[in-house]
Tab-separated table of C-alpha atoms in Angstrom:
chain	number	residue	atom	x	y	z
I	1	MET	CA	0.280	0.008	-0.266
I	2	ARG	CA	1.484	3.306	-1.035
I	3	ARG	CA	0.991	6.075	1.419
I	4	ARG	CA	2.045	9.802	0.633
I	5	LYS	CA	4.646	10.729	3.031
I	6	LYS	CA	4.166	13.532	5.291
I	7	SER	CA	5.954	16.666	4.706
I	8	ASP	CA	8.137	17.547	7.706
I	9	LEU	CA	8.307	21.447	7.590
I	10	PHE	CA	11.483	21.373	9.737
I	11	ILE	CA	13.562	19.450	7.540
I	12	LYS	CA	12.985	21.384	4.553
I	13	THR	CA	13.268	24.766	6.586
I	14	GLN	CA	16.901	22.584	8.235
I	15	HIS	CA	17.156	21.956	4.412
I	16	THR	CA	16.949	25.886	3.591
I	17	LEU	CA	18.926	27.308	6.035
I	18	THR	CA	21.659	24.421	5.408
I	19	ILE	CA	22.154	25.906	1.335
I	20	LYS	CA	21.983	29.207	2.786
I	21	TYR	CA	24.355	28.826	5.048
I	22	SER	CA	26.731	27.223	2.663
I	23	LEU	CA	26.313	29.604	0.612
I	24	LEU	CA	27.363	32.411	2.638
I	25	ILE	CA	30.125	30.666	3.376
I	26	LEU	CA	31.506	29.586	0.005
I	27	LEU	CA	30.576	33.416	-1.417
I	28	PHE	CA	33.112	34.305	0.916
I	29	LEU	CA	35.571	31.700	0.156
I	30	PHE	CA	34.903	32.481	-3.577
I	31	LEU	CA	36.100	35.725	-3.237
I	32	PHE	CA	39.425	35.299	-1.232
I	33	ILE	CA	40.250	32.357	-3.459
I	34	ILE	CA	39.464	35.018	-6.856
I	35	LEU	CA	41.670	37.638	-4.574
I	36	LEU	CA	43.949	35.211	-4.099
I	37	TYR	CA	44.270	34.411	-7.459
I	38	ALA	CA	44.426	37.565	-9.055
I	39	ILE	CA	47.000	38.839	-6.979
I	40	ALA	CA	49.319	36.061	-7.534
I	41	TYR	CA	48.873	35.748	-11.281
I	42	PHE	CA	49.149	40.097	-10.910
I	43	TRP	CA	52.577	39.823	-8.554
I	44	PHE	CA	54.286	36.635	-11.134
I	45	THR	CA	53.275	38.464	-14.012
I	46	ALA	CA	54.053	41.688	-13.326
I	47	ALA	CA	57.538	40.730	-12.561
I	48	GLU	CA	57.976	38.535	-15.623
I	49	LYS	CA	57.330	42.249	-17.438
I	50	ASN	CA	59.757	43.513	-15.364
I	51	GLU	CA	62.491	41.437	-15.981
I	52	LEU	CA	61.619	41.367	-19.903
I	53	ARG	CA	61.288	44.963	-19.660
I	54	GLU	CA	64.538	45.249	-18.181
I	55	MET	CA	66.439	43.391	-20.787
I	56	ALA	CA	65.377	45.084	-23.418
I	57	LEU	CA	66.526	47.759	-21.942
I	58	ASN	CA	69.713	46.549	-21.332
I	59	GLU	CA	70.027	46.114	-25.197
I	60	VAL	CA	68.783	49.383	-26.781
I	61	GLU	CA	71.800	50.894	-26.568
I	62	SER	CA	74.335	48.106	-28.075
I	63	VAL	CA	71.662	47.806	-30.667
I	64	GLU	CA	71.547	51.789	-31.247
I	65	GLN	CA	75.577	51.578	-31.696
I	66	LEU	CA	75.105	48.637	-33.725
I	67	LEU	CA	72.572	50.417	-36.258
I	68	ASP	CA	75.137	52.829	-37.053
I	69	LYS	CA	77.152	50.293	-38.774
I	70	PRO	CA	74.652	49.608	-42.324
I	71	ASN	CA	77.710	47.741	-43.532
I	72	ASP	CA	78.194	45.092	-40.855
I	73	ARG	CA	74.671	44.165	-40.984
I	74	MET	CA	73.644	40.192	-41.674
I	75	ARG	CA	77.624	39.286	-41.894
I	76	GLU	CA	77.544	37.220	-38.977
I	77	PRO	CA	74.210	36.993	-36.608
I	78	GLN	CA	74.888	38.903	-33.423
I	79	PHE	CA	73.965	36.395	-30.255
I	80	LEU	CA	72.796	38.394	-27.496
I	81	THR	CA	71.284	35.684	-25.786
I	82	VAL	CA	71.091	36.616	-22.225
I	83	ASN	CA	69.618	33.088	-20.745
I	84	SER	CA	67.917	29.855	-21.484
I	85	ASN	CA	64.777	31.372	-21.258
I	86	GLN	CA	65.192	34.081	-23.896
I	87	LEU	CA	63.486	32.680	-27.157
I	88	PHE	CA	64.698	35.554	-29.567
I	89	TYR	CA	65.853	38.451	-30.042
I	90	TYR	CA	65.192	40.317	-33.278
I	91	VAL	CA	65.756	43.861	-34.162
I	92	PHE	CA	64.499	45.736	-37.737
I	93	ASN	CA	65.390	49.274	-38.833
I	94	THR	CA	62.509	51.331	-40.660
I	95	LYS	CA	62.905	49.873	-43.482
I	96	GLY	CA	61.948	46.326	-42.192
I	97	GLU	CA	65.036	44.566	-42.567
I	98	LEU	CA	65.968	42.115	-40.163
I	99	VAL	CA	69.881	43.934	-38.768
I	100	ILE	CA	70.141	41.674	-36.138
I	101	GLN	CA	68.340	38.160	-34.682
I	102	ASN	CA	69.094	35.020	-32.326
I	103	GLU	CA	66.451	32.501	-31.924
I	104	GLN	CA	66.976	29.691	-29.423
I	105	LEU	CA	65.106	27.397	-31.661
I	106	SER	CA	66.496	28.185	-34.850
I	107	LEU	CA	63.718	25.858	-36.252
I	108	PHE	CA	61.154	27.737	-35.639
I	109	LYS	CA	62.565	30.853	-36.872
I	110	SER	CA	59.499	31.258	-39.220
I	111	ASP	CA	56.840	31.341	-36.039
I	112	PHE	CA	58.721	33.348	-34.439
I	113	LEU	CA	58.858	35.703	-36.798
I	114	ASN	CA	55.522	35.744	-37.658
I	115	LEU	CA	54.498	36.825	-34.016
I	116	VAL	CA	56.320	40.339	-34.723
I	117	ASP	CA	55.072	40.239	-38.313
I	118	ASP	CA	53.926	44.172	-38.918
I	119	TRP	CA	53.964	44.976	-35.120
I	120	THR	CA	55.420	48.609	-35.605
I	121	PRO	CA	54.265	49.667	-32.149
I	122	GLU	CA	55.001	53.934	-31.259
I	123	ARG	CA	56.324	52.926	-27.864
I	124	GLU	CA	56.910	49.693	-26.054
I	125	GLN	CA	54.260	47.060	-25.635
I	126	ILE	CA	53.829	43.659	-24.144
I	127	GLN	CA	52.240	40.579	-25.426
I	128	THR	CA	51.660	37.411	-25.118
I	129	GLU	CA	51.390	34.187	-27.437
I	130	ASP	CA	51.547	30.359	-27.679
I	131	ILE	CA	53.619	28.442	-30.381
I	132	LYS	CA	52.598	24.832	-30.549
I	133	ILE	CA	56.040	22.429	-30.461
I	134	ASN	CA	56.300	19.746	-32.883
I	135	HIS	CA	58.782	17.358	-30.821
I	136	ASP	CA	59.107	15.012	-34.016
I	137	ALA	CA	60.650	17.870	-35.931
I	138	ILE	CA	62.874	18.637	-32.930
I	139	SER	CA	64.360	15.199	-32.827
I	140	LYS	CA	65.002	15.246	-36.605
I	141	HIS	CA	66.712	18.223	-36.694
I	142	ARG	CA	69.055	18.249	-33.354
I	143	LYS	CA	72.080	17.281	-34.666
I	144	GLY	CA	71.725	20.198	-37.290
I	145	ASP	CA	74.633	23.002	-36.554
I	146	GLN	CA	71.981	25.762	-35.805
I	147	PHE	CA	69.935	24.240	-33.163
I	148	SER	CA	70.578	25.065	-29.335
I	149	THR	CA	70.736	22.827	-27.177
I	150	TYR	CA	67.539	23.971	-25.485
I	151	VAL	CA	64.784	21.890	-25.846
I	152	PRO	CA	61.009	22.163	-24.439
I	153	LYS	CA	59.570	20.049	-22.831
I	154	ASN	CA	55.983	20.851	-24.069
I	155	GLU	CA	53.046	20.271	-26.218
I	156	LYS	CA	53.362	24.071	-26.832
I	157	ILE	CA	55.407	27.190	-25.434
I	158	LYS	CA	54.113	30.144	-24.267
I	159	VAL	CA	56.033	33.450	-25.323
I	160	MET	CA	55.560	36.410	-23.646
I	161	MET	CA	57.234	39.160	-25.845
I	162	ILE	CA	58.384	42.929	-25.639
I	163	ALA	CA	58.641	45.317	-28.430
I	164	GLU	CA	60.571	48.616	-27.859
I	165	PRO	CA	60.505	51.217	-30.095
I	166	ILE	CA	64.651	52.451	-31.179
I	167	TYR	CA	65.297	55.867	-31.254
I	168	GLU	CA	68.123	58.470	-32.501
I	169	ARG	CA	67.860	61.818	-31.831
I	170	ASN	CA	64.177	61.914	-30.913
I	171	GLN	CA	63.457	60.043	-33.805
I	172	ILE	CA	62.868	56.032	-34.426
I	173	ILE	CA	65.480	54.378	-36.301
I	174	GLY	CA	64.465	50.964	-35.995
I	175	TYR	CA	62.772	48.525	-33.648
I	176	LEU	CA	63.673	45.587	-30.929
I	177	TYR	CA	61.852	42.318	-30.458
I	178	LEU	CA	62.465	40.378	-27.708
I	179	GLY	CA	60.716	36.829	-26.711
I	180	ARG	CA	60.601	35.105	-23.617
I	181	ASP	CA	59.727	32.028	-22.671
I	182	ILE	CA	57.243	31.895	-19.532
I	183	THR	CA	55.561	28.536	-20.115
I	184	ASP	CA	56.924	27.790	-16.562
I	185	LEU	CA	55.201	30.412	-15.130
I	186	ALA	CA	51.953	29.689	-16.720
I	187	GLU	CA	51.980	26.184	-15.614
I	188	LEU	CA	52.681	27.492	-11.884
I	189	LEU	CA	49.469	29.603	-12.773
I	190	GLN	CA	48.010	26.878	-13.512
I	191	GLY	CA	48.990	24.492	-10.877
I	192	LEU	CA	47.467	27.212	-8.603
I	193	PHE	CA	44.368	27.571	-9.744
I	194	ILE	CA	43.980	23.444	-9.718
I	195	ILE	CA	44.655	23.669	-6.263
I	196	LEU	CA	42.080	26.774	-5.231
I	197	LEU	CA	39.598	24.395	-7.171
I	198	VAL	CA	39.944	21.429	-5.025
I	199	LEU	CA	40.400	23.664	-1.660
I	200	ILE	CA	37.047	25.015	-2.871
I	201	VAL	CA	35.400	21.267	-3.284
I	202	LEU	CA	37.341	20.602	-0.478
I	203	PHE	CA	35.572	23.695	1.712
I	204	SER	CA	32.233	23.070	0.347
I	205	CYS	CA	31.946	19.825	1.350
I	206	ILE	CA	33.170	21.341	5.440
I	207	ALA	CA	31.252	24.175	5.019
I	208	TYR	CA	27.907	21.729	4.279
I	209	TYR	CA	28.613	20.195	7.174
I	210	PHE	CA	28.748	22.913	9.678
I	211	SER	CA	26.042	24.456	7.953
I	212	PHE	CA	24.123	21.309	8.650
I	213	VAL	CA	25.176	21.320	12.360
I	214	MET	CA	24.296	25.292	12.461
I	215	SER	CA	21.037	24.847	11.199
I	216	LYS	CA	20.100	21.588	13.374
I	217	ARG	CA	20.800	23.854	16.412
I	218	ALA	CA	19.098	26.671	15.067
I	219	MET	CA	16.362	24.291	14.761
I	220	VAL	CA	15.709	23.321	18.288
I	221	PRO	CA	14.433	26.124	19.780
I	222	ILE	CA	11.883	26.861	16.948
I	223	ARG	CA	11.309	23.182	17.406
I	224	HIS	CA	10.028	23.568	20.883
I	225	ALA	CA	8.428	26.951	19.989
I	226	PHE	CA	5.890	24.552	17.468
I	227	LYS	CA	5.411	22.149	19.965
I	228	ARG	CA	4.376	24.410	22.781
I	229	GLN	CA	1.943	26.226	20.429
I	230	GLN	CA	0.837	22.935	19.108
I	231	ASP	CA	0.405	21.765	22.267
I	232	PHE	CA	-2.109	24.492	23.416
I	233	VAL	CA	-3.871	24.664	20.687
I	234	ALA	CA	-4.635	20.625	20.845
I	235	ASP	CA	-5.746	21.941	24.998
I	236	ALA	CA	-7.059	24.568	24.499
I	237	SER	CA	-9.797	23.472	21.916
I	238	HIS	CA	-10.239	20.088	23.826
I	239	GLU	CA	-11.031	22.269	26.682
I	240	LEU	CA	-13.401	24.803	24.984
I	241	ARG	CA	-15.859	22.147	23.594
I	242	THR	CA	-17.027	21.043	26.703
I	243	PRO	CA	-17.831	25.014	28.236
I	244	LEU	CA	-18.990	25.221	24.881
I	245	SER	CA	-21.501	22.229	24.693
I	246	VAL	CA	-22.752	23.347	28.628
I	247	MET	CA	-23.658	26.672	26.837
I	248	LEU	CA	-25.331	25.938	23.269
I	249	SER	CA	-27.166	23.048	25.917
I	250	SER	CA	-28.606	26.472	28.020
I	251	ILE	CA	-29.335	28.429	25.359
I	252	GLU	CA	-31.357	25.842	23.674
I	253	ILE	CA	-33.003	25.223	27.143
I	254	LEU	CA	-33.912	29.176	26.786
I	255	GLU	CA	-34.997	28.591	23.510
I	256	MET	CA	-37.952	26.588	24.474
I	257	GLU	CA	-38.914	29.390	26.625
I	258	LYS	CA	-38.445	32.277	24.342
I	259	ASP	CA	-41.815	32.672	24.188
I	260	GLN	CA	-42.098	34.256	27.046
I	261	LEU	CA	-39.516	36.581	26.737
I	262	SER	CA	-39.683	39.969	25.152
I	263	LYS	CA	-38.816	40.850	21.628
I	264	MET	CA	-35.123	42.121	22.812
I	265	PRO	CA	-33.953	39.094	25.030
I	266	ALA	CA	-35.450	36.915	22.380
I	267	ARG	CA	-33.234	38.217	19.416
I	268	MET	CA	-30.389	37.733	22.017
I	269	VAL	CA	-30.572	33.986	22.569
I	270	ASP	CA	-30.467	33.846	18.840
I	271	ASN	CA	-27.352	36.299	18.181
I	272	VAL	CA	-25.918	34.455	20.686
I	273	LYS	CA	-26.695	31.002	20.040
I	274	GLU	CA	-25.228	31.255	16.792
I	275	GLU	CA	-21.931	32.487	17.948
I	276	VAL	CA	-21.768	29.638	20.579
I	277	LYS	CA	-22.191	27.637	17.290
I	278	ARG	CA	-19.633	29.813	15.404
I	279	MET	CA	-17.314	29.587	17.925
I	280	THR	CA	-17.969	25.231	18.218
I	281	GLY	CA	-16.670	25.483	14.396
I	282	LEU	CA	-14.130	27.749	14.636
I	283	VAL	CA	-12.828	25.161	17.805
I	284	GLY	CA	-13.429	21.747	15.911
I	285	ASP	CA	-11.258	22.814	12.853
I	286	LEU	CA	-8.718	23.869	15.123
I	287	LEU	CA	-8.296	20.320	16.990
I	288	THR	CA	-8.498	18.741	13.198
I	289	LEU	CA	-5.621	21.174	12.140
I	290	ALA	CA	-3.564	20.497	15.626
I	291	ARG	CA	-4.035	17.020	15.247
I	292	SER	CA	-2.765	17.096	11.211
I	293	ASP	CA	0.592	18.592	12.373
I	294	THR	CA	0.688	15.221	15.084
I	295	ASP	CA	-0.750	12.458	13.382
I	296	ASP	CA	1.747	10.343	10.947
I	297	PRO	CA	-0.610	9.332	8.224
I	298	THR	CA	1.154	6.259	8.492
I	299	GLN	CA	-0.525	5.164	11.533
I	300	MET	CA	-3.564	5.902	10.212
I	301	SER	CA	-6.357	3.468	9.095
I	302	PHE	CA	-7.975	3.226	5.096
I	303	GLU	CA	-10.509	1.691	4.010
I	304	ARG	CA	-12.035	0.799	0.741
I	305	PHE	CA	-15.670	1.816	0.710
I	306	ASP	CA	-17.840	3.654	-1.906
I	307	LEU	CA	-18.047	7.032	-2.518
I	308	GLN	CA	-21.526	7.147	-4.440
I	309	SER	CA	-23.499	6.694	-1.295
I	310	VAL	CA	-20.857	9.249	0.814
I	311	ALA	CA	-21.756	12.280	-2.059
I	312	GLU	CA	-25.662	11.151	-1.790
I	313	LYS	CA	-25.836	11.754	1.999
I	314	ALA	CA	-24.007	15.191	1.244
I	315	ILE	CA	-26.309	16.475	-1.107
I	316	LEU	CA	-29.387	15.498	1.392
I	317	SER	CA	-27.513	16.801	4.306
I	318	PHE	CA	-27.230	20.465	2.814
I	319	GLU	CA	-30.623	20.568	1.108
I	320	PRO	CA	-32.229	22.445	4.449
I	321	HIS	CA	-29.472	25.009	3.856
I	322	ALA	CA	-29.584	25.248	0.144
I	323	LEU	CA	-33.201	25.730	0.079
I	324	GLU	CA	-32.763	28.688	2.922
I	325	LYS	CA	-31.471	30.999	0.004
I	326	ASN	CA	-32.823	28.966	-3.081
I	327	ILE	CA	-29.975	27.237	-4.159
I	328	GLN	CA	-30.220	24.347	-6.869
I	329	LEU	CA	-28.077	21.229	-5.507
I	330	ASN	CA	-27.657	18.781	-8.261
I	331	LEU	CA	-25.539	15.631	-8.238
I	332	ASP	CA	-23.636	13.992	-10.919
I	333	VAL	CA	-22.291	10.487	-9.951
I	334	GLN	CA	-21.103	7.821	-11.716
I	335	SER	CA	-21.787	4.536	-10.238
I	336	SER	CA	-19.666	1.986	-8.075
I	337	ILE	CA	-17.083	4.590	-7.464
I	338	THR	CA	-14.815	3.173	-4.113
I	339	VAL	CA	-11.650	5.178	-2.955
I	340	PHE	CA	-9.406	3.549	-0.563
I	341	GLY	CA	-8.818	6.381	2.269
I	342	GLN	CA	-10.582	7.485	5.564
I	343	LYS	CA	-14.041	7.885	4.820
I	344	GLU	CA	-14.265	10.095	7.992
I	345	ARG	CA	-11.976	12.860	6.493
I	346	LEU	CA	-13.083	12.188	2.395
I	347	THR	CA	-16.997	12.788	3.927
I	348	GLN	CA	-15.531	15.647	5.978
I	349	LEU	CA	-14.302	17.231	2.483
I	350	LEU	CA	-17.536	17.055	0.620
I	351	TYR	CA	-18.787	19.248	3.728
I	352	ILE	CA	-16.361	21.610	3.455
I	353	LEU	CA	-16.463	21.928	-0.342
I	354	LEU	CA	-20.518	22.172	-0.408
I	355	ASP	CA	-20.491	24.412	2.624
I	356	ASN	CA	-18.340	26.688	0.962
I	357	ALA	CA	-20.213	26.670	-2.094
I	358	ILE	CA	-23.668	27.473	-0.949
I	359	LYS	CA	-21.946	29.855	1.702
I	360	TYR	CA	-20.622	31.919	-0.942
I	361	SER	CA	-23.480	31.975	-3.658
I	362	PRO	CA	-26.142	34.660	-3.896
I	363	GLU	CA	-30.054	33.474	-3.793
I	364	ASN	CA	-31.707	31.548	-6.186
I	365	GLY	CA	-28.403	30.214	-7.372
I	366	SER	CA	-27.108	26.278	-8.055
I	367	VAL	CA	-24.195	24.046	-6.386
I	368	LYS	CA	-23.007	21.151	-7.960
I	369	LEU	CA	-21.298	17.808	-7.004
I	370	HIS	CA	-19.706	15.519	-9.681
I	371	VAL	CA	-17.867	12.718	-8.821
I	372	TRP	CA	-16.428	10.452	-11.609
I	373	LYS	CA	-13.405	8.457	-11.996
I	374	GLU	CA	-10.898	8.853	-15.326
I	375	LYS	CA	-8.600	5.027	-15.247
I	376	GLU	CA	-7.710	4.514	-11.970
I	377	ASN	CA	-8.315	7.539	-10.621
I	378	VAL	CA	-11.282	9.339	-9.169
I	379	PHE	CA	-12.346	12.863	-9.346
I	380	ILE	CA	-14.519	15.181	-7.191
I	381	SER	CA	-15.343	18.980	-8.390
I	382	VAL	CA	-17.562	21.120	-6.717
I	383	SER	CA	-18.791	24.045	-8.912
I	384	ASP	CA	-21.530	27.308	-7.426
I	385	THR	CA	-22.379	30.280	-9.621
I	386	GLY	CA	-20.857	32.192	-6.719
I	387	ILE	CA	-18.944	35.743	-5.829
I	388	GLY	CA	-15.491	33.897	-6.737
I	389	ILE	CA	-12.180	34.924	-5.807
I	390	ALA	CA	-9.855	36.934	-7.595
I	391	GLN	CA	-7.033	35.889	-9.181
I	392	LYS	CA	-4.211	37.135	-6.814
I	393	ASP	CA	-5.758	35.383	-4.409
I	394	LEU	CA	-6.181	32.219	-5.649
I	395	PRO	CA	-2.405	31.117	-4.573
I	396	TYR	CA	-3.064	31.909	-0.693
I	397	ILE	CA	-6.677	30.278	-0.049
I	398	PHE	CA	-5.670	27.199	1.163
I	399	GLU	CA	-3.630	28.800	3.927
I	400	ARG	CA	-4.678	29.151	7.321
I	401	PHE	CA	-6.703	31.734	8.402
I	402	TYR	CA	-6.299	33.353	5.175
I	403	ARG	CA	-9.611	35.434	4.113
I	404	VAL	CA	-10.241	36.472	0.867
I	405	ASP	CA	-13.252	39.476	1.769
I	406	ARG	CA	-12.369	39.617	5.615
I	407	ALA	CA	-15.608	41.546	6.212
I	408	ARG	CA	-17.862	38.940	4.140
I	409	THR	CA	-16.139	36.104	5.244
I	410	ARG	CA	-17.141	36.734	8.338
I	411	GLN	CA	-20.823	37.797	8.039
I	412	ASN	CA	-21.052	34.801	6.668
I	413	GLY	CA	-19.501	32.696	8.954
I	414	GLY	CA	-16.028	31.375	8.501
I	415	HIS	CA	-12.685	31.657	9.766
I	416	GLY	CA	-10.411	30.817	6.750
I	417	LEU	CA	-9.524	27.124	7.871
I	418	GLY	CA	-12.142	25.154	6.094
I	419	LEU	CA	-9.902	25.046	2.737
I	420	SER	CA	-7.079	24.307	4.730
I	421	ILE	CA	-8.359	21.629	6.290
I	422	ALA	CA	-9.399	20.496	2.939
I	423	LYS	CA	-5.630	20.211	1.745
I	424	TRP	CA	-4.497	18.638	4.677
I	425	ILE	CA	-7.184	15.900	4.201
I	426	VAL	CA	-6.605	16.032	0.109
I	427	ASP	CA	-2.531	15.677	0.704
I	428	LEU	CA	-2.914	12.807	3.207
I	429	HIS	CA	-4.725	10.378	0.410
I	430	GLY	CA	-1.712	11.333	-2.235
I	431	GLY	CA	-4.073	13.717	-4.221
I	432	GLN	CA	-4.130	17.175	-5.753
I	433	ILE	CA	-7.069	19.748	-4.985
I	434	ASN	CA	-6.921	22.939	-7.843
I	435	VAL	CA	-9.319	25.550	-7.993
I	436	GLU	CA	-10.777	27.831	-10.791
I	437	SER	CA	-12.283	30.981	-10.558
I	438	LYS	CA	-13.812	34.375	-11.667
I	439	LEU	CA	-14.958	37.199	-9.948
I	440	ASN	CA	-18.784	36.861	-10.246
I	441	LYS	CA	-19.461	33.766	-11.726
I	442	GLY	CA	-18.372	31.072	-9.720
I	443	THR	CA	-16.038	28.511	-8.455
I	444	THR	CA	-14.945	25.177	-8.998
I	445	PHE	CA	-12.716	23.229	-6.809
I	446	ILE	CA	-11.731	19.521	-8.493
I	447	VAL	CA	-9.871	16.977	-6.071
I	448	LYS	CA	-7.400	14.136	-7.674
I	449	LEU	CA	-7.527	11.091	-5.736
I	450	PRO	CA	-5.316	8.068	-6.769
I	451	PRO	CA	-6.153	4.260	-7.267
I	452	LYS	CA	-4.236	4.795	-2.995
I	453	GLY	CA	-3.256	6.963	-1.030
């Protein structure tokens, strides 16, 4: 037997608090990690740029002297490499002619030249590019005379390049291009990024655990307060039933002597009786809701019964009430519709929906109870031609003590608990309840009950 488990408000609240606490902790952690990585990135990158800039500036003076000797240009390549991280060193004059050259990987000279092609800066510029490495080609040319002992280990080289205009008497006479291998720095930053990602995952688990513990502790006083409220509502409702019953019995005795009373006391007796009835209904609803918060659905007894007979009895019970307002009651029910559930609660559901329909329908209106079966599901609909419900109120009508029009609802004797109880009964049976309504045209409540609760 399938039964829909009762949703635990506290578990949902604790879960929400856990998520919010975790997200708050992770937000600060995420911001800290971003800040840490940004500082490391810009710190190391700036250090590389400064070192590259110093290397370029130190060579400018010697390059200016070499450019003054055009006859010596290109006779002998000038190997001015400072260290193994310096991949290439090119100097072009203003005509685009290569004056001085040097590279660690002569095999990739064309790639290096492509990086600086059409790059004629007006002032100092720094760029970063990637060059793919073909290790097979390196192995074949490794015995060549022009190949250096420098062999890259990675599939690509990350190159930081600087372009420095060379001036003589405030006029540009050439351009210096210097490339530096920063692959190790890129790997370092990438490794740092991966470590920080791992830390995020690790601290996310830790943050979730501590958030769970914190939310669990935060729920303790809330549970105690809610339990005291439940006990108070249940005890107060139970204790009030006895004096209300005594008051109602006393008023009924007074009604027997109403002929001997004057007009004003007789009217007061009628008013008091109506208020006592209303209070009795309110106390009964409060007691039902108090039980709904504490009862375990798995401990309730369900049975299979004929819903047709229950619907017919409900219509007969409301006929006198409908006649007072000249409301026509209609019943449309298929024969032999059996449901699996609590007969007492489903009867109460029909009474609540019919009572609301008659209560909020004008005189000479109509109310229809329709019960049918589609496949294995049983449907119940109660429709009226009453005042209707505004669209803005529809999402809230099943909340406790919610009343669309407080003045009109109080006038009709409502206290905003009937539909809450109806929703609880439907949920108890694992069903769904929906409402369709238009102002001044009527309302229809549709209940869907599964084959088993």
